[in-house]
JSON list of C-alpha atoms in Angstrom, two decimals:
[
{"chain": "A", "resi": 1, "resn": "UNK", "atom": "CA", "xyz": [73.62, 94.90, 73.97]},
{"chain": "A", "resi": 2, "resn": "UNK", "atom": "CA", "xyz": [70.45, 92.76, 74.17]},
{"chain": "A", "resi": 3, "resn": "UNK", "atom": "CA", "xyz": [68.84, 94.19, 77.31]},
{"chain": "A", "resi": 4, "resn": "UNK", "atom": "CA", "xyz": [65.43, 92.42, 76.55]},
{"chain": "A", "resi": 5, "resn": "UNK", "atom": "CA", "xyz": [67.52, 89.02, 77.96]},
{"chain": "A", "resi": 6, "resn": "UNK", "atom": "CA", "xyz": [67.11, 90.36, 81.13]},
{"chain": "A", "resi": 7, "resn": "UNK", "atom": "CA", "xyz": [63.95, 90.04, 83.65]},
{"chain": "A", "resi": 8, "resn": "UNK", "atom": "CA", "xyz": [61.97, 92.90, 84.20]},
{"chain": "A", "resi": 9, "resn": "UNK", "atom": "CA", "xyz": [62.94, 93.40, 87.71]},
{"chain": "A", "resi": 10, "resn": "UNK", "atom": "CA", "xyz": [66.40, 95.21, 86.08]},
{"chain": "A", "resi": 11, "resn": "UNK", "atom": "CA", "xyz": [64.42, 97.89, 84.68]},
{"chain": "A", "resi": 12, "resn": "UNK", "atom": "CA", "xyz": [64.94, 99.54, 88.05]},
{"chain": "A", "resi": 13, "resn": "UNK", "atom": "CA", "xyz": [68.49, 99.95, 87.34]},
{"chain": "A", "resi": 14, "resn": "UNK", "atom": "CA", "xyz": [70.41, 103.44, 87.77]},
{"chain": "A", "resi": 15, "resn": "UNK", "atom": "CA", "xyz": [72.54, 104.48, 84.55]},
{"chain": "A", "resi": 16, "resn": "UNK", "atom": "CA", "xyz": [75.94, 103.71, 85.91]},
{"chain": "A", "resi": 17, "resn": "UNK", "atom": "CA", "xyz": [74.67, 99.80, 86.96]},
{"chain": "A", "resi": 18, "resn": "UNK", "atom": "CA", "xyz": [73.40, 99.68, 83.20]},
{"chain": "A", "resi": 19, "resn": "UNK", "atom": "CA", "xyz": [77.29, 101.03, 82.08]},
{"chain": "A", "resi": 20, "resn": "UNK", "atom": "CA", "xyz": [78.71, 98.50, 84.32]},
{"chain": "A", "resi": 21, "resn": "UNK", "atom": "CA", "xyz": [76.49, 95.38, 82.95]},
{"chain": "A", "resi": 22, "resn": "UNK", "atom": "CA", "xyz": [77.53, 96.85, 79.68]},
{"chain": "A", "resi": 23, "resn": "UNK", "atom": "CA", "xyz": [81.17, 96.63, 80.01]},
{"chain": "A", "resi": 24, "resn": "UNK", "atom": "CA", "xyz": [81.02, 93.23, 81.98]},
{"chain": "A", "resi": 25, "resn": "UNK", "atom": "CA", "xyz": [79.39, 92.07, 78.76]},
{"chain": "A", "resi": 26, "resn": "UNK", "atom": "CA", "xyz": [81.57, 93.85, 76.15]},
{"chain": "A", "resi": 27, "resn": "UNK", "atom": "CA", "xyz": [84.43, 92.70, 77.75]},
{"chain": "A", "resi": 28, "resn": "UNK", "atom": "CA", "xyz": [83.10, 89.10, 77.39]},
{"chain": "A", "resi": 29, "resn": "UNK", "atom": "CA", "xyz": [85.99, 87.66, 80.00]},
{"chain": "A", "resi": 30, "resn": "UNK", "atom": "CA", "xyz": [87.22, 88.32, 83.43]},
{"chain": "A", "resi": 31, "resn": "UNK", "atom": "CA", "xyz": [85.99, 91.21, 85.60]},
{"chain": "A", "resi": 32, "resn": "UNK", "atom": "CA", "xyz": [86.87, 92.45, 88.95]},
{"chain": "A", "resi": 33, "resn": "UNK", "atom": "CA", "xyz": [83.75, 94.44, 89.95]},
{"chain": "A", "resi": 34, "resn": "UNK", "atom": "CA", "xyz": [85.19, 96.65, 92.71]},
{"chain": "A", "resi": 35, "resn": "UNK", "atom": "CA", "xyz": [82.66, 98.60, 94.08]},
{"chain": "A", "resi": 36, "resn": "UNK", "atom": "CA", "xyz": [81.85, 100.02, 97.86]},
{"chain": "A", "resi": 37, "resn": "UNK", "atom": "CA", "xyz": [79.02, 98.10, 99.67]},
{"chain": "A", "resi": 38, "resn": "UNK", "atom": "CA", "xyz": [75.77, 99.56, 98.75]},
{"chain": "A", "resi": 39, "resn": "UNK", "atom": "CA", "xyz": [76.07, 100.19, 95.04]},
{"chain": "A", "resi": 40, "resn": "UNK", "atom": "CA", "xyz": [74.24, 97.13, 93.60]},
{"chain": "A", "resi": 41, "resn": "UNK", "atom": "CA", "xyz": [77.66, 94.76, 93.14]},
{"chain": "A", "resi": 42, "resn": "UNK", "atom": "CA", "xyz": [75.65, 91.33, 93.34]},
{"chain": "A", "resi": 43, "resn": "UNK", "atom": "CA", "xyz": [72.85, 92.69, 91.08]},
{"chain": "A", "resi": 44, "resn": "UNK", "atom": "CA", "xyz": [75.44, 94.48, 88.70]},
{"chain": "A", "resi": 45, "resn": "UNK", "atom": "CA", "xyz": [76.92, 90.76, 88.50]},
{"chain": "A", "resi": 46, "resn": "UNK", "atom": "CA", "xyz": [73.63, 88.81, 87.94]},
{"chain": "A", "resi": 47, "resn": "UNK", "atom": "CA", "xyz": [72.21, 90.89, 85.22]},
{"chain": "A", "resi": 48, "resn": "UNK", "atom": "CA", "xyz": [76.18, 90.65, 83.60]},
{"chain": "A", "resi": 49, "resn": "UNK", "atom": "CA", "xyz": [75.73, 87.42, 84.02]},
{"chain": "A", "resi": 50, "resn": "UNK", "atom": "CA", "xyz": [72.23, 87.05, 82.24]},
{"chain": "A", "resi": 51, "resn": "UNK", "atom": "CA", "xyz": [73.58, 88.46, 79.21]},
{"chain": "A", "resi": 52, "resn": "UNK", "atom": "CA", "xyz": [76.72, 86.54, 78.88]},
{"chain": "A", "resi": 53, "resn": "UNK", "atom": "CA", "xyz": [74.48, 83.16, 79.30]},
{"chain": "A", "resi": 54, "resn": "UNK", "atom": "CA", "xyz": [72.62, 84.71, 76.50]},
{"chain": "A", "resi": 55, "resn": "UNK", "atom": "CA", "xyz": [69.70, 82.60, 76.60]},
{"chain": "A", "resi": 56, "resn": "UNK", "atom": "CA", "xyz": [71.71, 79.36, 76.31]},
{"chain": "A", "resi": 57, "resn": "UNK", "atom": "CA", "xyz": [69.64, 76.56, 78.50]},
{"chain": "A", "resi": 58, "resn": "UNK", "atom": "CA", "xyz": [73.09, 74.36, 78.82]},
{"chain": "A", "resi": 59, "resn": "UNK", "atom": "CA", "xyz": [75.15, 77.81, 80.64]},
{"chain": "A", "resi": 60, "resn": "UNK", "atom": "CA", "xyz": [76.82, 76.68, 83.50]},
{"chain": "A", "resi": 61, "resn": "UNK", "atom": "CA", "xyz": [77.40, 79.07, 87.07]},
{"chain": "A", "resi": 62, "resn": "UNK", "atom": "CA", "xyz": [79.00, 78.52, 90.25]},
{"chain": "A", "resi": 63, "resn": "UNK", "atom": "CA", "xyz": [78.61, 81.12, 92.82]},
{"chain": "A", "resi": 64, "resn": "UNK", "atom": "CA", "xyz": [81.89, 81.08, 95.72]},
{"chain": "A", "resi": 65, "resn": "UNK", "atom": "CA", "xyz": [81.18, 83.46, 98.42]},
{"chain": "A", "resi": 66, "resn": "UNK", "atom": "CA", "xyz": [81.78, 83.00, 102.18]},
{"chain": "A", "resi": 67, "resn": "UNK", "atom": "CA", "xyz": [79.51, 80.49, 103.92]},
{"chain": "A", "resi": 68, "resn": "UNK", "atom": "CA", "xyz": [77.07, 83.23, 105.95]},
{"chain": "A", "resi": 69, "resn": "UNK", "atom": "CA", "xyz": [76.48, 85.14, 102.87]},
{"chain": "A", "resi": 70, "resn": "UNK", "atom": "CA", "xyz": [75.22, 81.73, 100.48]},
{"chain": "A", "resi": 71, "resn": "UNK", "atom": "CA", "xyz": [71.88, 82.08, 101.71]},
{"chain": "A", "resi": 72, "resn": "UNK", "atom": "CA", "xyz": [71.80, 85.87, 100.40]},
{"chain": "A", "resi": 73, "resn": "UNK", "atom": "CA", "xyz": [72.84, 85.00, 97.26]},
{"chain": "A", "resi": 74, "resn": "UNK", "atom": "CA", "xyz": [69.99, 81.80, 96.83]},
{"chain": "A", "resi": 75, "resn": "UNK", "atom": "CA", "xyz": [67.14, 84.90, 97.99]},
{"chain": "A", "resi": 76, "resn": "UNK", "atom": "CA", "xyz": [69.24, 86.77, 95.24]},
{"chain": "A", "resi": 77, "resn": "UNK", "atom": "CA", "xyz": [69.08, 85.21, 92.37]},
{"chain": "A", "resi": 78, "resn": "UNK", "atom": "CA", "xyz": [64.93, 84.28, 93.31]},
{"chain": "A", "resi": 79, "resn": "UNK", "atom": "CA", "xyz": [64.83, 88.23, 93.64]},
{"chain": "A", "resi": 80, "resn": "UNK", "atom": "CA", "xyz": [65.71, 89.50, 90.21]},
{"chain": "A", "resi": 81, "resn": "UNK", "atom": "CA", "xyz": [64.49, 86.68, 88.38]},
{"chain": "A", "resi": 82, "resn": "UNK", "atom": "CA", "xyz": [67.48, 84.82, 87.36]},
{"chain": "A", "resi": 83, "resn": "UNK", "atom": "CA", "xyz": [66.48, 81.74, 88.59]},
{"chain": "A", "resi": 84, "resn": "UNK", "atom": "CA", "xyz": [63.80, 79.63, 89.93]},
{"chain": "A", "resi": 85, "resn": "UNK", "atom": "CA", "xyz": [64.08, 77.78, 93.48]},
{"chain": "A", "resi": 86, "resn": "UNK", "atom": "CA", "xyz": [64.14, 74.44, 91.40]},
{"chain": "A", "resi": 87, "resn": "UNK", "atom": "CA", "xyz": [67.30, 75.69, 89.05]},
{"chain": "A", "resi": 88, "resn": "UNK", "atom": "CA", "xyz": [69.47, 76.69, 92.36]},
{"chain": "A", "resi": 89, "resn": "UNK", "atom": "CA", "xyz": [71.29, 74.21, 94.53]},
{"chain": "A", "resi": 90, "resn": "UNK", "atom": "CA", "xyz": [72.77, 75.30, 97.78]},
{"chain": "A", "resi": 91, "resn": "UNK", "atom": "CA", "xyz": [75.55, 72.77, 98.66]},
{"chain": "A", "resi": 92, "resn": "UNK", "atom": "CA", "xyz": [75.65, 72.71, 102.53]},
{"chain": "A", "resi": 93, "resn": "UNK", "atom": "CA", "xyz": [77.18, 69.38, 102.80]},
{"chain": "A", "resi": 94, "resn": "UNK", "atom": "CA", "xyz": [80.27, 67.49, 101.11]},
{"chain": "A", "resi": 95, "resn": "UNK", "atom": "CA", "xyz": [78.90, 64.61, 100.89]},
{"chain": "A", "resi": 96, "resn": "UNK", "atom": "CA", "xyz": [76.36, 65.83, 98.36]},
{"chain": "A", "resi": 97, "resn": "UNK", "atom": "CA", "xyz": [76.88, 65.95, 94.53]},
{"chain": "A", "resi": 98, "resn": "UNK", "atom": "CA", "xyz": [77.16, 68.95, 92.36]},
{"chain": "A", "resi": 99, "resn": "UNK", "atom": "CA", "xyz": [74.72, 69.11, 89.72]},
{"chain": "A", "resi": 100, "resn": "UNK", "atom": "CA", "xyz": [76.02, 71.82, 86.91]},
{"chain": "A", "resi": 101, "resn": "UNK", "atom": "CA", "xyz": [72.57, 71.33, 85.56]},
{"chain": "A", "resi": 102, "resn": "UNK", "atom": "CA", "xyz": [71.70, 74.11, 88.32]},
{"chain": "A", "resi": 103, "resn": "UNK", "atom": "CA", "xyz": [72.84, 77.29, 89.33]},
{"chain": "A", "resi": 104, "resn": "UNK", "atom": "CA", "xyz": [75.70, 75.89, 92.02]},
{"chain": "A", "resi": 105, "resn": "UNK", "atom": "CA", "xyz": [76.35, 78.56, 95.54]},
{"chain": "A", "resi": 106, "resn": "UNK", "atom": "CA", "xyz": [79.28, 77.25, 97.46]},
{"chain": "A", "resi": 107, "resn": "UNK", "atom": "CA", "xyz": [80.94, 78.24, 100.44]},
{"chain": "A", "resi": 108, "resn": "UNK", "atom": "CA", "xyz": [84.41, 78.85, 100.13]},
{"chain": "A", "resi": 109, "resn": "UNK", "atom": "CA", "xyz": [85.27, 76.80, 102.38]},
{"chain": "A", "resi": 110, "resn": "UNK", "atom": "CA", "xyz": [82.80, 73.50, 100.71]},
{"chain": "A", "resi": 111, "resn": "UNK", "atom": "CA", "xyz": [84.50, 74.73, 97.10]},
{"chain": "A", "resi": 112, "resn": "UNK", "atom": "CA", "xyz": [88.12, 73.84, 98.60]},
{"chain": "A", "resi": 113, "resn": "UNK", "atom": "CA", "xyz": [86.94, 70.34, 100.26]},
{"chain": "A", "resi": 114, "resn": "UNK", "atom": "CA", "xyz": [84.83, 69.42, 97.26]},
{"chain": "A", "resi": 115, "resn": "UNK", "atom": "CA", "xyz": [87.61, 70.95, 94.50]},
{"chain": "A", "resi": 116, "resn": "UNK", "atom": "CA", "xyz": [87.52, 67.43, 92.75]},
{"chain": "A", "resi": 117, "resn": "UNK", "atom": "CA", "xyz": [84.13, 68.02, 91.44]},
{"chain": "A", "resi": 118, "resn": "UNK", "atom": "CA", "xyz": [84.80, 71.31, 90.47]},
{"chain": "A", "resi": 119, "resn": "UNK", "atom": "CA", "xyz": [85.80, 70.84, 86.88]},
{"chain": "A", "resi": 120, "resn": "UNK", "atom": "CA", "xyz": [86.61, 74.43, 84.97]},
{"chain": "A", "resi": 121, "resn": "UNK", "atom": "CA", "xyz": [85.90, 72.21, 81.73]},
{"chain": "A", "resi": 122, "resn": "UNK", "atom": "CA", "xyz": [82.58, 71.55, 82.85]},
{"chain": "A", "resi": 123, "resn": "UNK", "atom": "CA", "xyz": [82.00, 75.48, 83.66]},
{"chain": "A", "resi": 124, "resn": "UNK", "atom": "CA", "xyz": [81.04, 78.65, 82.01]},
{"chain": "A", "resi": 125, "resn": "UNK", "atom": "CA", "xyz": [81.03, 81.25, 84.73]},
{"chain": "A", "resi": 126, "resn": "UNK", "atom": "CA", "xyz": [82.33, 81.11, 88.30]},
{"chain": "A", "resi": 127, "resn": "UNK", "atom": "CA", "xyz": [81.40, 84.57, 90.14]},
{"chain": "A", "resi": 128, "resn": "UNK", "atom": "CA", "xyz": [83.68, 84.93, 93.51]},
{"chain": "A", "resi": 129, "resn": "UNK", "atom": "CA", "xyz": [82.12, 86.90, 95.94]},
{"chain": "A", "resi": 130, "resn": "UNK", "atom": "CA", "xyz": [84.32, 89.13, 98.45]},
{"chain": "A", "resi": 131, "resn": "UNK", "atom": "CA", "xyz": [87.13, 87.35, 95.97]},
{"chain": "A", "resi": 132, "resn": "UNK", "atom": "CA", "xyz": [89.69, 89.10, 98.38]},
{"chain": "A", "resi": 133, "resn": "UNK", "atom": "CA", "xyz": [89.05, 85.69, 100.24]},
{"chain": "A", "resi": 134, "resn": "UNK", "atom": "CA", "xyz": [92.10, 84.81, 97.94]},
{"chain": "A", "resi": 135, "resn": "UNK", "atom": "CA", "xyz": [94.57, 87.24, 98.46]},
{"chain": "A", "resi": 136, "resn": "UNK", "atom": "CA", "xyz": [96.88, 84.95, 99.83]},
{"chain": "A", "resi": 137, "resn": "UNK", "atom": "CA", "xyz": [98.51, 82.53, 97.54]},
{"chain": "A", "resi": 138, "resn": "UNK", "atom": "CA", "xyz": [100.00, 80.18, 100.39]},
{"chain": "A", "resi": 139, "resn": "UNK", "atom": "CA", "xyz": [96.17, 79.33, 102.05]},
{"chain": "A", "resi": 140, "resn": "UNK", "atom": "CA", "xyz": [93.98, 76.20, 100.60]},
{"chain": "A", "resi": 141, "resn": "UNK", "atom": "CA", "xyz": [92.12, 78.23, 99.31]},
{"chain": "A", "resi": 142, "resn": "UNK", "atom": "CA", "xyz": [94.01, 79.86, 96.76]},
{"chain": "A", "resi": 143, "resn": "UNK", "atom": "CA", "xyz": [95.50, 76.60, 95.75]},
{"chain": "A", "resi": 144, "resn": "UNK", "atom": "CA", "xyz": [92.65, 75.01, 95.07]},
{"chain": "A", "resi": 145, "resn": "UNK", "atom": "CA", "xyz": [90.36, 77.47, 93.54]},
{"chain": "A", "resi": 146, "resn": "UNK", "atom": "CA", "xyz": [92.90, 79.27, 91.68]},
{"chain": "A", "resi": 147, "resn": "UNK", "atom": "CA", "xyz": [93.96, 76.80, 88.71]},
{"chain": "A", "resi": 148, "resn": "UNK", "atom": "CA", "xyz": [90.17, 76.82, 88.18]},
{"chain": "A", "resi": 149, "resn": "UNK", "atom": "CA", "xyz": [89.71, 80.35, 88.35]},
{"chain": "A", "resi": 150, "resn": "UNK", "atom": "CA", "xyz": [92.05, 80.72, 85.57]},
{"chain": "A", "resi": 151, "resn": "UNK", "atom": "CA", "xyz": [90.81, 77.75, 83.53]},
{"chain": "A", "resi": 152, "resn": "UNK", "atom": "CA", "xyz": [87.05, 78.97, 83.26]},
{"chain": "A", "resi": 153, "resn": "UNK", "atom": "CA", "xyz": [85.82, 80.88, 80.40]},
{"chain": "A", "resi": 154, "resn": "UNK", "atom": "CA", "xyz": [83.94, 83.37, 82.39]},
{"chain": "A", "resi": 155, "resn": "UNK", "atom": "CA", "xyz": [85.22, 84.92, 85.78]},
{"chain": "A", "resi": 156, "resn": "UNK", "atom": "CA", "xyz": [83.64, 88.03, 87.71]},
{"chain": "A", "resi": 157, "resn": "UNK", "atom": "CA", "xyz": [85.20, 88.82, 91.12]},
{"chain": "A", "resi": 158, "resn": "UNK", "atom": "CA", "xyz": [83.45, 91.02, 93.57]},
{"chain": "A", "resi": 159, "resn": "UNK", "atom": "CA", "xyz": [84.93, 93.05, 96.55]},
{"chain": "A", "resi": 160, "resn": "UNK", "atom": "CA", "xyz": [84.52, 95.95, 98.13]},
{"chain": "A", "resi": 161, "resn": "UNK", "atom": "CA", "xyz": [87.88, 95.83, 99.36]},
{"chain": "A", "resi": 162, "resn": "UNK", "atom": "CA", "xyz": [90.58, 94.26, 96.53]},
{"chain": "A", "resi": 163, "resn": "UNK", "atom": "CA", "xyz": [93.35, 95.31, 98.38]},
{"chain": "A", "resi": 164, "resn": "UNK", "atom": "CA", "xyz": [93.10, 95.89, 102.12]},
{"chain": "A", "resi": 165, "resn": "UNK", "atom": "CA", "xyz": [96.67, 97.59, 102.63]},
{"chain": "A", "resi": 166, "resn": "UNK", "atom": "CA", "xyz": [99.18, 96.74, 99.54]},
{"chain": "A", "resi": 167, "resn": "UNK", "atom": "CA", "xyz": [99.63, 95.85, 95.98]},
{"chain": "A", "resi": 168, "resn": "UNK", "atom": "CA", "xyz": [100.96, 93.19, 96.76]},
{"chain": "A", "resi": 169, "resn": "UNK", "atom": "CA", "xyz": [97.14, 91.87, 97.88]},
{"chain": "A", "resi": 170, "resn": "UNK", "atom": "CA", "xyz": [96.26, 91.86, 94.33]},
{"chain": "A", "resi": 171, "resn": "UNK", "atom": "CA", "xyz": [98.78, 89.42, 92.49]},
{"chain": "A", "resi": 172, "resn": "UNK", "atom": "CA", "xyz": [96.49, 86.38, 92.80]},
{"chain": "A", "resi": 173, "resn": "UNK", "atom": "CA", "xyz": [93.23, 88.25, 91.74]},
{"chain": "A", "resi": 174, "resn": "UNK", "atom": "CA", "xyz": [95.07, 89.90, 88.92]},
{"chain": "A", "resi": 175, "resn": "UNK", "atom": "CA", "xyz": [97.16, 86.26, 87.81]},
{"chain": "A", "resi": 176, "resn": "UNK", "atom": "CA", "xyz": [93.47, 85.01, 87.70]},
{"chain": "A", "resi": 177, "resn": "UNK", "atom": "CA", "xyz": [92.01, 87.99, 85.76]},
{"chain": "A", "resi": 178, "resn": "UNK", "atom": "CA", "xyz": [94.73, 88.35, 83.45]},
{"chain": "A", "resi": 179, "resn": "UNK", "atom": "CA", "xyz": [96.92, 84.94, 83.30]},
{"chain": "A", "resi": 180, "resn": "UNK", "atom": "CA", "xyz": [99.24, 86.00, 80.80]},
{"chain": "A", "resi": 181, "resn": "UNK", "atom": "CA", "xyz": [99.98, 89.36, 81.90]},
{"chain": "A", "resi": 182, "resn": "UNK", "atom": "CA", "xyz": [100.60, 88.32, 85.82]},
{"chain": "A", "resi": 183, "resn": "UNK", "atom": "CA", "xyz": [102.42, 84.82, 86.04]},
{"chain": "A", "resi": 184, "resn": "UNK", "atom": "CA", "xyz": [105.32, 85.47, 88.33]},
{"chain": "A", "resi": 185, "resn": "UNK", "atom": "CA", "xyz": [104.79, 86.56, 91.99]},
{"chain": "A", "resi": 186, "resn": "UNK", "atom": "CA", "xyz": [107.95, 87.34, 92.38]},
{"chain": "A", "resi": 187, "resn": "UNK", "atom": "CA", "xyz": [108.53, 89.46, 88.98]},
{"chain": "A", "resi": 188, "resn": "UNK", "atom": "CA", "xyz": [104.88, 91.10, 90.10]},
{"chain": "A", "resi": 189, "resn": "UNK", "atom": "CA", "xyz": [106.23, 92.29, 93.53]},
{"chain": "A", "resi": 190, "resn": "UNK", "atom": "CA", "xyz": [109.66, 93.51, 92.27]},
{"chain": "A", "resi": 191, "resn": "UNK", "atom": "CA", "xyz": [107.82, 95.79, 89.82]},
{"chain": "A", "resi": 192, "resn": "UNK", "atom": "CA", "xyz": [104.71, 97.06, 91.22]},
{"chain": "A", "resi": 193, "resn": "UNK", "atom": "CA", "xyz": [105.92, 96.48, 95.17]},
{"chain": "A", "resi": 194, "resn": "UNK", "atom": "CA", "xyz": [109.28, 98.14, 95.28]},
{"chain": "A", "resi": 195, "resn": "UNK", "atom": "CA", "xyz": [110.49, 94.18, 96.11]},
{"chain": "A", "resi": 196, "resn": "UNK", "atom": "CA", "xyz": [113.55, 93.67, 97.12]},
{"chain": "A", "resi": 197, "resn": "UNK", "atom": "CA", "xyz": [115.74, 92.01, 100.09]},
{"chain": "A", "resi": 198, "resn": "UNK", "atom": "CA", "xyz": [116.07, 93.35, 102.87]},
{"chain": "A", "resi": 199, "resn": "UNK", "atom": "CA", "xyz": [118.46, 91.55, 105.99]},
{"chain": "A", "resi": 200, "resn": "UNK", "atom": "CA", "xyz": [116.17, 90.87, 108.73]},
{"chain": "A", "resi": 201, "resn": "UNK", "atom": "CA", "xyz": [118.62, 89.77, 111.72]},
{"chain": "A", "resi": 202, "resn": "UNK", "atom": "CA", "xyz": [120.73, 87.51, 109.80]},
{"chain": "A", "resi": 203, "resn": "UNK", "atom": "CA", "xyz": [118.49, 86.36, 107.48]},
{"chain": "A", "resi": 204, "resn": "UNK", "atom": "CA", "xyz": [118.61, 87.93, 104.27]},
{"chain": "A", "resi": 205, "resn": "UNK", "atom": "CA", "xyz": [114.34, 87.95, 102.88]},
{"chain": "A", "resi": 206, "resn": "UNK", "atom": "CA", "xyz": [112.27, 89.76, 100.14]},
{"chain": "A", "resi": 207, "resn": "UNK", "atom": "CA", "xyz": [110.39, 92.52, 101.09]},
{"chain": "A", "resi": 208, "resn": "UNK", "atom": "CA", "xyz": [107.30, 93.35, 99.50]},
{"chain": "A", "resi": 209, "resn": "UNK", "atom": "CA", "xyz": [105.43, 95.87, 101.31]},
{"chain": "A", "resi": 210, "resn": "UNK", "atom": "CA", "xyz": [105.80, 98.96, 99.66]},
{"chain": "A", "resi": 211, "resn": "UNK", "atom": "CA", "xyz": [104.43, 100.23, 96.09]},
{"chain": "A", "resi": 212, "resn": "UNK", "atom": "CA", "xyz": [105.91, 101.20, 92.67]},
{"chain": "A", "resi": 213, "resn": "UNK", "atom": "CA", "xyz": [104.84, 101.99, 89.16]},
{"chain": "A", "resi": 214, "resn": "UNK", "atom": "CA", "xyz": [101.73, 102.44, 90.42]},
{"chain": "A", "resi": 215, "resn": "UNK", "atom": "CA", "xyz": [100.69, 104.15, 87.21]},
{"chain": "A", "resi": 216, "resn": "UNK", "atom": "CA", "xyz": [101.37, 101.53, 85.20]},
{"chain": "A", "resi": 217, "resn": "UNK", "atom": "CA", "xyz": [99.78, 99.04, 87.34]},
{"chain": "A", "resi": 218, "resn": "UNK", "atom": "CA", "xyz": [96.56, 100.95, 87.22]},
{"chain": "A", "resi": 219, "resn": "UNK", "atom": "CA", "xyz": [96.69, 101.54, 83.40]},
{"chain": "A", "resi": 220, "resn": "UNK", "atom": "CA", "xyz": [96.74, 98.10, 83.07]},
{"chain": "A", "resi": 221, "resn": "UNK", "atom": "CA", "xyz": [93.72, 97.11, 85.27]},
{"chain": "A", "resi": 222, "resn": "UNK", "atom": "CA", "xyz": [91.86, 99.36, 83.96]},
{"chain": "A", "resi": 223, "resn": "UNK", "atom": "CA", "xyz": [91.12, 97.03, 81.28]},
{"chain": "A", "resi": 224, "resn": "UNK", "atom": "CA", "xyz": [89.72, 94.38, 83.84]},
{"chain": "A", "resi": 225, "resn": "UNK", "atom": "CA", "xyz": [88.97, 96.35, 86.87]},
{"chain": "A", "resi": 226, "resn": "UNK", "atom": "CA", "xyz": [85.28, 98.56, 87.72]},
{"chain": "A", "resi": 227, "resn": "UNK", "atom": "CA", "xyz": [85.32, 100.60, 90.52]},
{"chain": "A", "resi": 228, "resn": "UNK", "atom": "CA", "xyz": [82.99, 103.32, 92.01]},
{"chain": "A", "resi": 229, "resn": "UNK", "atom": "CA", "xyz": [82.50, 104.70, 95.19]},
{"chain": "A", "resi": 230, "resn": "UNK", "atom": "CA", "xyz": [79.50, 104.94, 96.82]},
{"chain": "A", "resi": 231, "resn": "UNK", "atom": "CA", "xyz": [79.64, 109.01, 97.71]},
{"chain": "A", "resi": 232, "resn": "UNK", "atom": "CA", "xyz": [80.29, 109.07, 94.07]},
{"chain": "A", "resi": 233, "resn": "UNK", "atom": "CA", "xyz": [76.70, 107.80, 92.55]}
]
């Protein structure tokens, strides 16, 4: 692991955080970091991104986050020495032109409205904070951003609540992390959500609110999923 590429601020990382950064670097593709709040998801992702960049000056990074956290990400980029202020673009209005020569921070809402400017071919890494925002495949948020995330080489999904209540809510995120494995929502819910047709009044509907084959799903997720509880660290 080329730890020397990290700014000196990262010397204060805990051992478990170094292990997670190393795993992001070794997986070298797409990872979901589902740590509890307070375990350092932001710092871990920035360290991982720096190592993935591997000294390249043309490495392009897009950070998508809820609007109330955009300023926090700009502050964290500077705090950890990842970017100088002049190398960060915080997108605030749709009239702006996204400059991918900088590290770009943008809200989910603006990313959806400016999707024509977000070309996965021009991107190396996308970090999605609070990635459970993408859990509903029927929303404009997923319809617009899902294809971009699937086609981008490196993706880091960050959320303390990867699935708020049911395995059904994991499908969109897993289809980003393992696009060849998870392609069909119906088959996924049938296999892992005990999906089946039931009658709701006189209407026949697909019920996927359950859970099934949990051990198998857990095994598949081990390749792309990092999870730590605050009480354990």
